[in-house]
mmCIF file of C-alpha atoms in Angstrom:
data_model
loop_
_atom_site.group_PDB
_atom_site.id
_atom_site.type_symbol
_atom_site.label_atom_id
_atom_site.label_comp_id
_atom_site.label_asym_id
_atom_site.label_seq_id
_atom_site.Cartn_x
_atom_site.Cartn_y
_atom_site.Cartn_z
ATOM 1 C CA MET F 1 16.824 -12.927 16.399
ATOM 2 C CA SER F 2 15.276 -9.518 16.966
ATOM 3 C CA LYS F 3 12.433 -9.187 19.467
ATOM 4 C CA VAL F 4 10.086 -7.923 16.763
ATOM 5 C CA LEU F 5 10.876 -10.783 14.394
ATOM 6 C CA ASP F 6 10.431 -13.262 17.217
ATOM 7 C CA GLU F 7 7.045 -11.783 18.152
ATOM 8 C CA VAL F 8 5.824 -11.653 14.552
ATOM 9 C CA LEU F 9 6.712 -15.296 13.947
ATOM 10 C CA ALA F 10 5.090 -16.358 17.233
ATOM 11 C CA ALA F 11 1.890 -14.472 16.347
ATOM 12 C CA ASN F 12 1.997 -16.043 12.901
ATOM 13 C CA ALA F 13 2.267 -19.527 14.396
ATOM 14 C CA ASP F 14 -0.911 -18.831 16.367
ATOM 15 C CA TYR F 15 -2.618 -17.600 13.208
ATOM 16 C CA VAL F 16 -1.631 -20.752 11.315
ATOM 17 C CA GLU F 17 -3.021 -22.838 14.169
ATOM 18 C CA ASP F 18 -6.461 -21.284 13.734
ATOM 19 C CA PHE F 19 -6.310 -20.864 9.948
ATOM 20 C CA GLY F 20 -9.273 -23.148 9.306
ATOM 21 C CA ASP F 21 -10.411 -23.341 5.692
ATOM 22 C CA LYS F 22 -9.087 -19.965 4.624
ATOM 23 C CA GLY F 23 -6.643 -21.775 2.357
ATOM 24 C CA ASP F 24 -9.587 -22.456 0.053
ATOM 25 C CA LEU F 25 -10.440 -18.808 -0.535
ATOM 26 C CA PRO F 26 -10.317 -17.799 -4.209
ATOM 27 C CA MET F 27 -7.957 -15.097 -5.425
ATOM 28 C CA PRO F 28 -10.544 -12.502 -6.574
ATOM 29 C CA PRO F 29 -11.993 -10.373 -3.758
ATOM 30 C CA GLY F 30 -15.322 -11.892 -2.725
ATOM 31 C CA ARG F 31 -17.003 -8.538 -2.157
ATOM 32 C CA ASN F 32 -15.579 -6.932 -5.300
ATOM 33 C CA PHE F 33 -14.136 -3.746 -3.908
ATOM 34 C CA SER F 34 -10.843 -2.070 -3.051
ATOM 35 C CA ILE F 35 -9.706 0.380 -0.416
ATOM 36 C CA LEU F 36 -6.793 2.797 -0.847
ATOM 37 C CA THR F 37 -5.748 4.109 2.558
ATOM 38 C CA CYS F 38 -2.807 5.260 4.663
ATOM 39 C CA MET F 39 -0.072 3.024 6.097
ATOM 40 C CA ASP F 40 -0.629 4.682 9.521
ATOM 41 C CA ALA F 41 -0.164 2.183 12.356
ATOM 42 C CA ARG F 42 -3.401 3.237 14.060
ATOM 43 C CA LEU F 43 -5.509 2.288 11.034
ATOM 44 C CA ASP F 44 -6.760 -1.265 10.593
ATOM 45 C CA PRO F 45 -8.876 -1.214 7.425
ATOM 46 C CA ALA F 46 -10.102 -4.773 7.988
ATOM 47 C CA LYS F 47 -11.493 -3.658 11.345
ATOM 48 C CA TYR F 48 -12.700 -0.170 10.489
ATOM 49 C CA ALA F 49 -14.450 -1.331 7.295
ATOM 50 C CA GLY F 50 -15.487 -4.823 8.399
ATOM 51 C CA LEU F 51 -13.371 -7.010 6.112
ATOM 52 C CA ALA F 52 -12.794 -10.730 6.499
ATOM 53 C CA GLU F 53 -9.968 -12.465 4.682
ATOM 54 C CA GLY F 54 -10.943 -12.782 1.029
ATOM 55 C CA ASP F 55 -13.271 -9.779 0.923
ATOM 56 C CA ALA F 56 -11.439 -6.821 -0.611
ATOM 57 C CA HIS F 57 -8.134 -5.481 -1.887
ATOM 58 C CA VAL F 58 -6.355 -3.118 0.477
ATOM 59 C CA ILE F 59 -3.735 -0.750 -0.930
ATOM 60 C CA ARG F 60 -1.752 1.354 1.535
ATOM 61 C CA ASN F 61 1.029 3.921 1.341
ATOM 62 C CA ALA F 62 2.137 7.035 3.188
ATOM 63 C CA GLY F 63 -0.994 9.197 3.162
ATOM 64 C CA GLY F 64 -3.185 6.797 1.197
ATOM 65 C CA ARG F 65 -2.265 8.851 -1.855
ATOM 66 C CA ALA F 66 -3.241 8.049 -5.439
ATOM 67 C CA SER F 67 0.341 7.708 -6.567
ATOM 68 C CA ASP F 68 1.152 6.102 -9.900
ATOM 69 C CA ASP F 69 1.855 2.895 -8.014
ATOM 70 C CA ALA F 70 -1.514 2.989 -6.243
ATOM 71 C CA ILE F 71 -3.209 3.466 -9.613
ATOM 72 C CA ARG F 72 -1.188 0.538 -10.999
ATOM 73 C CA SER F 73 -2.613 -1.559 -8.165
ATOM 74 C CA LEU F 74 -6.185 -0.327 -8.666
ATOM 75 C CA VAL F 75 -6.079 -1.048 -12.395
ATOM 76 C CA ILE F 76 -4.853 -4.590 -11.697
ATOM 77 C CA SER F 77 -7.519 -4.922 -9.011
ATOM 78 C CA TYR F 78 -10.256 -4.094 -11.504
ATOM 79 C CA LYS F 79 -8.912 -5.542 -14.697
ATOM 80 C CA LEU F 80 -7.626 -8.899 -13.492
ATOM 81 C CA LEU F 81 -9.533 -9.429 -10.282
ATOM 82 C CA GLY F 82 -12.873 -7.834 -10.926
ATOM 83 C CA THR F 83 -13.342 -5.109 -8.316
ATOM 84 C CA LYS F 84 -16.220 -2.779 -9.111
ATOM 85 C CA GLU F 85 -16.111 -0.081 -6.400
ATOM 86 C CA TRP F 86 -13.185 1.767 -4.865
ATOM 87 C CA PHE F 87 -12.653 3.786 -1.691
ATOM 88 C CA VAL F 88 -10.015 6.468 -1.083
ATOM 89 C CA ILE F 89 -9.664 6.933 2.680
ATOM 90 C CA HIS F 90 -7.259 9.430 4.240
ATOM 91 C CA HIS F 91 -7.351 10.199 7.962
ATOM 92 C CA SER F 92 -7.129 12.948 10.558
ATOM 93 C CA ASP F 93 -3.847 13.517 12.429
ATOM 94 C CA CYS F 94 -1.896 12.099 9.480
ATOM 95 C CA GLY F 95 1.898 12.165 9.528
ATOM 96 C CA MET F 96 1.823 13.558 6.001
ATOM 97 C CA GLU F 97 0.506 16.842 7.442
ATOM 98 C CA THR F 98 3.523 17.271 9.716
ATOM 99 C CA PHE F 99 6.230 18.005 7.178
ATOM 100 C CA ASN F 100 6.898 19.329 3.734
ATOM 101 C CA ASN F 101 9.381 18.595 0.979
ATOM 102 C CA GLU F 102 11.932 21.070 2.358
ATOM 103 C CA ILE F 103 11.845 19.606 5.868
ATOM 104 C CA MET F 104 12.222 16.085 4.515
ATOM 105 C CA GLY F 105 15.120 17.179 2.316
ATOM 106 C CA ASP F 106 16.876 18.724 5.308
ATOM 107 C CA LEU F 107 16.269 15.665 7.490
ATOM 108 C CA LEU F 108 17.700 13.356 4.879
ATOM 109 C CA ALA F 109 20.622 15.588 4.026
ATOM 110 C CA SER F 110 21.627 15.804 7.678
ATOM 111 C CA SER F 111 21.522 12.071 8.312
ATOM 112 C CA LEU F 112 22.880 10.487 5.172
ATOM 113 C CA LYS F 113 26.456 10.146 4.195
ATOM 114 C CA THR F 114 25.722 10.295 0.515
ATOM 115 C CA ALA F 115 25.272 13.575 -1.243
ATOM 116 C CA LYS F 116 22.519 12.267 -3.486
ATOM 117 C CA VAL F 117 19.584 13.816 -1.656
ATOM 118 C CA ASP F 118 18.317 17.253 -2.468
ATOM 119 C CA ALA F 119 15.474 19.319 -1.089
ATOM 120 C CA SER F 120 13.289 18.656 -4.091
ATOM 121 C CA GLY F 121 12.373 15.328 -2.574
ATOM 122 C CA TRP F 122 10.617 12.497 -4.297
ATOM 123 C CA HIS F 123 9.532 12.418 -7.912
ATOM 124 C CA ASP F 124 6.579 10.309 -8.873
ATOM 125 C CA SER F 125 6.522 9.479 -12.528
ATOM 126 C CA ASN F 126 3.637 10.466 -14.667
ATOM 127 C CA GLU F 127 4.954 9.152 -17.903
ATOM 128 C CA GLY F 128 2.971 5.915 -18.074
ATOM 129 C CA PRO F 129 0.025 5.131 -20.265
ATOM 130 C CA GLY F 130 -3.215 6.775 -19.262
ATOM 131 C CA SER F 131 -1.460 9.851 -17.972
ATOM 132 C CA THR F 132 -3.660 12.124 -15.914
ATOM 133 C CA GLU F 133 -4.225 15.768 -15.354
ATOM 134 C CA GLY F 134 -2.116 17.052 -12.497
ATOM 135 C CA LYS F 135 1.401 15.783 -12.063
ATOM 136 C CA PHE F 136 2.246 14.370 -8.661
ATOM 137 C CA SER F 137 5.713 14.822 -7.375
ATOM 138 C CA GLN F 138 7.853 14.847 -4.304
ATOM 139 C CA TRP F 139 6.678 13.378 -1.004
ATOM 140 C CA LEU F 140 2.920 13.698 -1.524
ATOM 141 C CA THR F 141 2.463 15.563 1.748
ATOM 142 C CA ILE F 142 -0.991 16.746 2.767
ATOM 143 C CA SER F 143 -2.114 20.160 3.912
ATOM 144 C CA ASP F 144 -5.855 19.533 4.034
ATOM 145 C CA GLN F 145 -7.559 16.136 4.177
ATOM 146 C CA ASN F 146 -10.722 17.131 2.318
ATOM 147 C CA GLN F 147 -8.574 18.542 -0.430
ATOM 148 C CA SER F 148 -6.189 15.576 -0.627
ATOM 149 C CA VAL F 149 -9.025 13.029 -0.804
ATOM 150 C CA THR F 150 -10.772 15.026 -3.528
ATOM 151 C CA GLU F 151 -7.538 15.528 -5.449
ATOM 152 C CA ASP F 152 -6.796 11.800 -5.314
ATOM 153 C CA VAL F 153 -10.272 10.702 -6.370
ATOM 154 C CA LYS F 154 -10.043 13.102 -9.303
ATOM 155 C CA ARG F 155 -6.596 11.831 -10.216
ATOM 156 C CA ILE F 156 -7.860 8.237 -10.314
ATOM 157 C CA ARG F 157 -11.054 9.222 -12.151
ATOM 158 C CA SER F 158 -9.119 11.029 -14.868
ATOM 159 C CA ASN F 159 -6.751 8.152 -15.600
ATOM 160 C CA SER F 160 -7.563 6.655 -18.976
ATOM 161 C CA MET F 161 -7.029 3.104 -17.699
ATOM 162 C CA VAL F 162 -9.796 3.530 -15.105
ATOM 163 C CA PRO F 163 -13.217 2.540 -16.428
ATOM 164 C CA SER F 164 -15.924 5.164 -16.111
ATOM 165 C CA ASP F 165 -18.404 2.751 -14.498
ATOM 166 C CA ILE F 166 -16.425 2.240 -11.281
ATOM 167 C CA PRO F 167 -17.646 4.557 -8.517
ATOM 168 C CA ILE F 168 -14.904 5.983 -6.272
ATOM 169 C CA TYR F 169 -15.916 7.037 -2.774
ATOM 170 C CA GLY F 170 -13.932 9.612 -0.793
ATOM 171 C CA TYR F 171 -13.762 9.361 3.004
ATOM 172 C CA ILE F 172 -11.733 10.591 5.963
ATOM 173 C CA TYR F 173 -11.120 8.261 8.896
ATOM 174 C CA ASP F 174 -11.331 10.165 12.177
ATOM 175 C CA SER F 175 -8.353 8.933 14.215
ATOM 176 C CA LYS F 176 -10.006 10.059 17.449
ATOM 177 C CA THR F 177 -13.249 8.116 17.023
ATOM 178 C CA GLY F 178 -12.650 5.521 14.292
ATOM 179 C CA LYS F 179 -15.484 7.000 12.238
ATOM 180 C CA LEU F 180 -15.489 7.217 8.430
ATOM 181 C CA ILE F 181 -16.654 10.660 7.315
ATOM 182 C CA GLU F 182 -17.620 11.223 3.706
ATOM 183 C CA VAL F 183 -15.962 13.909 1.601
ATOM 184 C CA PRO F 184 -18.966 14.758 -0.593
ATOM 185 C CA GLU F 185 -16.932 16.689 -3.140
ATOM 186 C CA ALA F 186 -14.678 13.668 -3.648
ATOM 187 C CA THR F 187 -17.514 11.157 -3.942
ATOM 188 C CA GLU F 188 -19.204 13.512 -6.409
ATOM 189 C CA ALA F 189 -15.991 13.657 -8.483
ATOM 190 C CA GLY F 190 -15.763 9.874 -8.275
ATOM 191 C CA LYS F 191 -19.284 9.161 -9.538
ATOM 192 C CA ALA F 192 -19.605 6.442 -12.130
ATOM 193 C CA SER F 193 -20.875 7.462 -15.520
ATOM 194 C CA MET T 266 -26.500 3.703 -1.842
ATOM 195 C CA SER T 267 -24.545 0.668 -3.028
ATOM 196 C CA LYS T 268 -24.709 -2.523 -0.992
ATOM 197 C CA VAL T 269 -20.952 -2.460 -0.407
ATOM 198 C CA LEU T 270 -20.971 1.141 0.777
ATOM 199 C CA ASP T 271 -23.912 0.400 3.054
ATOM 200 C CA GLU T 272 -22.164 -2.618 4.561
ATOM 201 C CA VAL T 273 -18.858 -0.792 5.051
ATOM 202 C CA LEU T 274 -20.557 2.086 6.853
ATOM 203 C CA ALA T 275 -22.564 -0.296 9.039
ATOM 204 C CA ALA T 276 -19.406 -2.219 9.983
ATOM 205 C CA ASN T 277 -17.674 1.075 10.682
ATOM 206 C CA ALA T 278 -20.498 2.162 13.000
ATOM 207 C CA ASP T 279 -19.940 -1.045 15.001
ATOM 208 C CA TYR T 280 -16.212 -0.352 15.125
ATOM 209 C CA VAL T 281 -16.798 3.186 16.410
ATOM 210 C CA GLU T 282 -19.086 1.796 19.093
ATOM 211 C CA ASP T 283 -16.281 -0.372 20.490
ATOM 212 C CA PHE T 284 -13.430 2.056 19.743
ATOM 213 C CA GLY T 285 -12.460 2.433 23.408
ATOM 214 C CA ASP T 286 -9.358 4.521 24.054
ATOM 215 C CA LYS T 287 -7.726 3.933 20.679
ATOM 216 C CA GLY T 288 -8.209 7.648 19.962
ATOM 217 C CA ASP T 289 -5.312 8.270 22.350
ATOM 218 C CA LEU T 290 -2.775 6.208 20.410
ATOM 219 C CA PRO T 291 0.278 8.213 19.327
ATOM 220 C CA MET T 292 1.132 8.598 15.647
ATOM 221 C CA PRO T 293 4.513 6.741 15.631
ATOM 222 C CA PRO T 294 4.207 2.944 15.450
ATOM 223 C CA GLY T 295 4.516 1.587 18.992
ATOM 224 C CA ARG T 296 6.510 -1.471 17.933
ATOM 225 C CA ASN T 297 8.765 0.426 15.529
ATOM 226 C CA PHE T 298 8.480 -1.658 12.418
ATOM 227 C CA SER T 299 6.902 -1.699 8.968
ATOM 228 C CA ILE T 300 5.532 -4.373 6.682
ATOM 229 C CA LEU T 301 5.419 -4.111 2.894
ATOM 230 C CA THR T 302 3.026 -6.702 1.531
ATOM 231 C CA CYS T 303 0.503 -7.466 -1.198
ATOM 232 C CA MET T 304 -2.990 -5.947 -1.517
ATOM 233 C CA ASP T 305 -4.406 -9.482 -1.956
ATOM 234 C CA ALA T 306 -7.829 -9.811 -0.341
ATOM 235 C CA ARG T 307 -6.887 -13.054 1.416
ATOM 236 C CA LEU T 308 -4.044 -11.404 3.332
ATOM 237 C CA ASP T 309 -4.704 -9.666 6.631
ATOM 238 C CA PRO T 310 -1.298 -8.482 7.852
ATOM 239 C CA ALA T 311 -2.690 -7.423 11.231
ATOM 240 C CA LYS T 312 -3.872 -10.970 11.768
ATOM 241 C CA TYR T 313 -1.035 -12.919 10.169
ATOM 242 C CA ALA T 314 1.644 -10.874 11.945
ATOM 243 C CA GLY T 315 -0.193 -10.125 15.182
ATOM 244 C CA LEU T 316 -0.653 -6.358 14.969
ATOM 245 C CA ALA T 317 -2.918 -4.282 17.147
ATOM 246 C CA GLU T 318 -3.885 -0.757 16.146
ATOM 247 C CA GLY T 319 -0.886 1.508 16.766
ATOM 248 C CA ASP T 320 1.773 -1.186 16.360
ATOM 249 C CA ALA T 321 3.282 -0.970 12.882
ATOM 250 C CA HIS T 322 3.088 0.660 9.471
ATOM 251 C CA VAL T 323 1.538 -1.481 6.757
ATOM 252 C CA ILE T 324 2.276 -0.654 3.123
ATOM 253 C CA ARG T 325 0.416 -2.627 0.447
ATOM 254 C CA ASN T 326 0.281 -2.672 -3.333
ATOM 255 C CA ALA T 327 -0.201 -5.195 -6.116
ATOM 256 C CA GLY T 328 2.433 -7.816 -5.335
ATOM 257 C CA GLY T 329 3.915 -6.125 -2.272
ATOM 258 C CA ARG T 330 6.566 -4.769 -4.617
ATOM 259 C CA ALA T 331 9.299 -2.296 -3.661
ATOM 260 C CA SER T 332 8.082 0.322 -6.116
ATOM 261 C CA ASP T 333 9.335 3.875 -5.879
ATOM 262 C CA ASP T 334 6.148 4.717 -4.011
ATOM 263 C CA ALA T 335 6.666 1.907 -1.497
ATOM 264 C CA ILE T 336 10.186 3.188 -0.886
ATOM 265 C CA ARG T 337 8.789 6.716 -0.445
ATOM 266 C CA SER T 338 6.529 5.290 2.260
ATOM 267 C CA LEU T 339 9.313 3.304 3.946
ATOM 268 C CA VAL T 340 11.618 6.312 4.063
ATOM 269 C CA ILE T 341 8.862 8.404 5.666
ATOM 270 C CA SER T 342 8.165 5.513 8.038
ATOM 271 C CA TYR T 343 11.749 5.514 9.231
ATOM 272 C CA LYS T 344 12.711 9.139 9.005
ATOM 273 C CA LEU T 345 9.631 10.794 10.464
ATOM 274 C CA LEU T 346 8.070 8.022 12.473
ATOM 275 C CA GLY T 347 10.995 6.024 13.736
ATOM 276 C CA THR T 348 10.610 2.497 12.419
ATOM 277 C CA LYS T 349 13.750 0.407 12.831
ATOM 278 C CA GLU T 350 12.979 -2.931 11.115
ATOM 279 C CA TRP T 351 11.190 -3.692 7.863
ATOM 280 C CA PHE T 352 9.537 -6.768 6.364
ATOM 281 C CA VAL T 353 8.961 -7.492 2.665
ATOM 282 C CA ILE T 354 6.267 -10.180 2.416
ATOM 283 C CA HIS T 355 5.031 -11.572 -0.908
ATOM 284 C CA HIS T 356 2.753 -14.613 -1.049
ATOM 285 C CA SER T 357 2.020 -17.843 -2.879
ATOM 286 C CA ASP T 358 -0.776 -17.945 -5.483
ATOM 287 C CA CYS T 359 -0.315 -14.216 -6.163
ATOM 288 C CA GLY T 360 -2.304 -12.553 -8.937
ATOM 289 C CA MET T 361 0.916 -10.942 -10.137
ATOM 290 C CA GLU T 362 2.062 -14.384 -11.325
ATOM 291 C CA THR T 363 -0.952 -14.790 -13.605
ATOM 292 C CA PHE T 364 -0.183 -12.243 -16.275
ATOM 293 C CA ASN T 365 2.582 -10.311 -17.958
ATOM 294 C CA ASN T 366 2.941 -6.872 -19.460
ATOM 295 C CA GLU T 367 1.757 -8.020 -22.867
ATOM 296 C CA ILE T 368 -1.412 -9.648 -21.534
ATOM 297 C CA MET T 369 -2.240 -6.558 -19.499
ATOM 298 C CA GLY T 370 -1.658 -4.338 -22.502
ATOM 299 C CA ASP T 371 -4.015 -6.456 -24.597
ATOM 300 C CA LEU T 372 -6.669 -6.535 -21.879
ATOM 301 C CA LEU T 373 -6.602 -2.786 -21.526
ATOM 302 C CA ALA T 374 -6.471 -2.108 -25.236
ATOM 303 C CA SER T 375 -9.536 -4.286 -25.818
ATOM 304 C CA SER T 376 -11.658 -2.659 -23.121
ATOM 305 C CA LEU T 377 -10.826 1.017 -23.260
ATOM 306 C CA LYS T 378 -12.121 3.509 -25.718
ATOM 307 C CA THR T 379 -9.026 5.622 -25.595
ATOM 308 C CA ALA T 380 -6.015 4.760 -27.659
ATOM 309 C CA LYS T 381 -3.576 5.771 -24.955
ATOM 310 C CA VAL T 382 -2.652 2.313 -23.751
ATOM 311 C CA ASP T 383 0.151 0.339 -25.270
ATOM 312 C CA ALA T 384 1.624 -3.060 -24.510
ATOM 313 C CA SER T 385 4.617 -1.558 -22.782
ATOM 314 C CA GLY T 386 2.483 -1.206 -19.673
ATOM 315 C CA TRP T 387 3.291 0.810 -16.629
ATOM 316 C CA HIS T 388 6.404 2.872 -16.076
ATOM 317 C CA ASP T 389 7.679 3.363 -12.584
ATOM 318 C CA SER T 390 9.950 6.331 -12.268
ATOM 319 C CA ASN T 391 13.423 5.913 -11.001
ATOM 320 C CA GLU T 392 14.503 9.486 -11.274
ATOM 321 C CA GLY T 393 14.157 10.477 -7.640
ATOM 322 C CA PRO T 394 16.924 11.046 -5.154
ATOM 323 C CA GLY T 395 18.605 7.937 -3.889
ATOM 324 C CA SER T 396 18.204 6.173 -7.177
ATOM 325 C CA THR T 397 18.892 2.481 -7.011
ATOM 326 C CA GLU T 398 20.440 -0.203 -9.069
ATOM 327 C CA GLY T 399 17.869 -1.885 -11.248
ATOM 328 C CA LYS T 400 15.143 0.143 -12.866
ATOM 329 C CA PHE T 401 11.607 -1.035 -12.237
ATOM 330 C CA SER T 402 9.093 -0.630 -14.969
ATOM 331 C CA GLN T 403 5.786 -1.827 -16.287
ATOM 332 C CA TRP T 404 3.375 -3.787 -14.107
ATOM 333 C CA LEU T 405 5.833 -5.349 -11.664
ATOM 334 C CA THR T 406 4.573 -8.848 -12.339
ATOM 335 C CA ILE T 407 6.167 -11.815 -10.572
ATOM 336 C CA SER T 408 7.467 -15.051 -12.033
ATOM 337 C CA ASP T 409 9.065 -16.494 -8.883
ATOM 338 C CA GLN T 410 8.295 -15.441 -5.297
ATOM 339 C CA ASN T 411 11.734 -16.168 -3.862
ATOM 340 C CA GLN T 412 13.250 -14.091 -6.614
ATOM 341 C CA SER T 413 10.788 -11.192 -6.313
ATOM 342 C CA VAL T 414 11.233 -10.941 -2.534
ATOM 343 C CA THR T 415 15.018 -10.983 -2.872
ATOM 344 C CA GLU T 416 14.954 -8.467 -5.708
ATOM 345 C CA ASP T 417 12.767 -6.119 -3.681
ATOM 346 C CA VAL T 418 14.831 -6.368 -0.491
ATOM 347 C CA LYS T 419 17.927 -5.591 -2.565
ATOM 348 C CA ARG T 420 16.213 -2.682 -4.254
ATOM 349 C CA ILE T 421 15.298 -1.166 -0.881
ATOM 350 C CA ARG T 422 18.731 -1.905 0.593
ATOM 351 C CA SER T 423 20.500 -0.181 -2.271
ATOM 352 C CA ASN T 424 18.491 3.027 -2.064
ATOM 353 C CA SER T 425 20.658 5.824 -0.726
ATOM 354 C CA MET T 426 17.828 7.183 1.442
ATOM 355 C CA VAL T 427 17.595 3.910 3.347
ATOM 356 C CA PRO T 428 19.878 3.799 6.389
ATOM 357 C CA SER T 429 22.260 0.868 6.573
ATOM 358 C CA ASP T 430 21.295 0.005 10.154
ATOM 359 C CA ILE T 431 17.714 -1.032 9.334
ATOM 360 C CA PRO T 432 17.415 -4.792 8.849
ATOM 361 C CA ILE T 433 15.022 -5.885 6.091
ATOM 362 C CA TYR T 434 13.503 -9.355 6.394
ATOM 363 C CA GLY T 435 12.217 -11.251 3.352
ATOM 364 C CA TYR T 436 9.267 -13.644 3.722
ATOM 365 C CA ILE T 437 6.642 -15.439 1.669
ATOM 366 C CA TYR T 438 3.152 -15.868 3.078
ATOM 367 C CA ASP T 439 1.756 -19.286 2.207
ATOM 368 C CA SER T 440 -1.826 -18.631 1.090
ATOM 369 C CA LYS T 441 -2.772 -22.247 1.780
ATOM 370 C CA THR T 442 -1.677 -22.342 5.425
ATOM 371 C CA GLY T 443 -1.202 -18.728 6.560
ATOM 372 C CA LYS T 444 2.428 -19.443 7.389
ATOM 373 C CA LEU T 445 5.282 -16.960 6.927
ATOM 374 C CA ILE T 446 8.267 -18.669 5.301
ATOM 375 C CA GLU T 447 11.626 -16.956 5.295
ATOM 376 C CA VAL T 448 13.517 -16.256 2.075
ATOM 377 C CA PRO T 449 17.058 -16.606 3.479
ATOM 378 C CA GLU T 450 18.710 -15.006 0.463
ATOM 379 C CA ALA T 451 16.508 -11.931 0.880
ATOM 380 C CA THR T 452 17.066 -11.609 4.618
ATOM 381 C CA GLU T 453 20.795 -11.989 4.010
ATOM 382 C CA ALA T 454 20.677 -9.204 1.421
ATOM 383 C CA GLY T 455 18.683 -7.085 3.861
ATOM 384 C CA LYS T 456 21.092 -7.438 6.783
ATOM 385 C CA ALA T 457 21.886 -4.266 8.677
ATOM 386 C CA SER T 458 25.462 -3.092 8.613
#
């Protein structure tokens, strides 16, 4: 067994030991909100936003981007499980600022045996219901955090499956201090109406 | 200001107060692995798998499904940030077992003013590089956890951007006990070669 797998299962056994009555928690988030944030290893949304088990949905991907799949998750979060407020939280020193589609294409092309990869990178579909303004594509890299948070809040806001009465807050997590810093332009774009 | 926003910012201020030297953590995950799991509010991957800030990438969506966007994140996790082992972890009593594409279509159609939504639900693109066997579409609902974990490990394994030497482990988190239970068929399908 790999060292990592061994460690994860050992930590899990400790968690089970102290699980208490968490098995009784209901499925819908007790505090009725969701956070979309980055997969970055340094970020712990439960800690930085004060979440206990059962409190809130947490959606994470590379960059914390409002991809089609993140919007799928948010719509389910609201429609089936009753969340009423959403956060989009990107962060400083994000890996998504360190490359672009061309670099990723080159990296993949040089390491893979298959010839299937081209420099155009990833393609996120925008063909679903409730299609939005602004087509996302490729790797969803970030050049400016204020801009990416605002862009993502707008993308969510403009999706026809997203109800107009859910406020969407835009924040940047400062990786150096742990602090959440508002992106006023994003929060403004995410206002409920 | 909303109560939730107020509480999140207050909790964050406490976190900043005790942040210590976490601002010095490097970007790549210190323990070189990633977890793909569900957004469910009851799940805290850092707690159930024993992660400290800086340890591992955590990718989350509705169901913990291997959507195109989750695979985008995993490929970035490996290629740019050096992860070497991946977990796919679904869980018992998942919201994704409680509906299907038709129900979601009806729910949306009845609540939205726009006429853009149809019962065919969500469409996940599969047109990117490294296209895989098995096209995902619609809401990625789950009828059986063992099956969904295995299906997702296979979908990741078969993507041409995923290197063959990364093992992918398949587990189900038991929401009643906190325990991680292996899905042997998934782990077998995810074996490195």
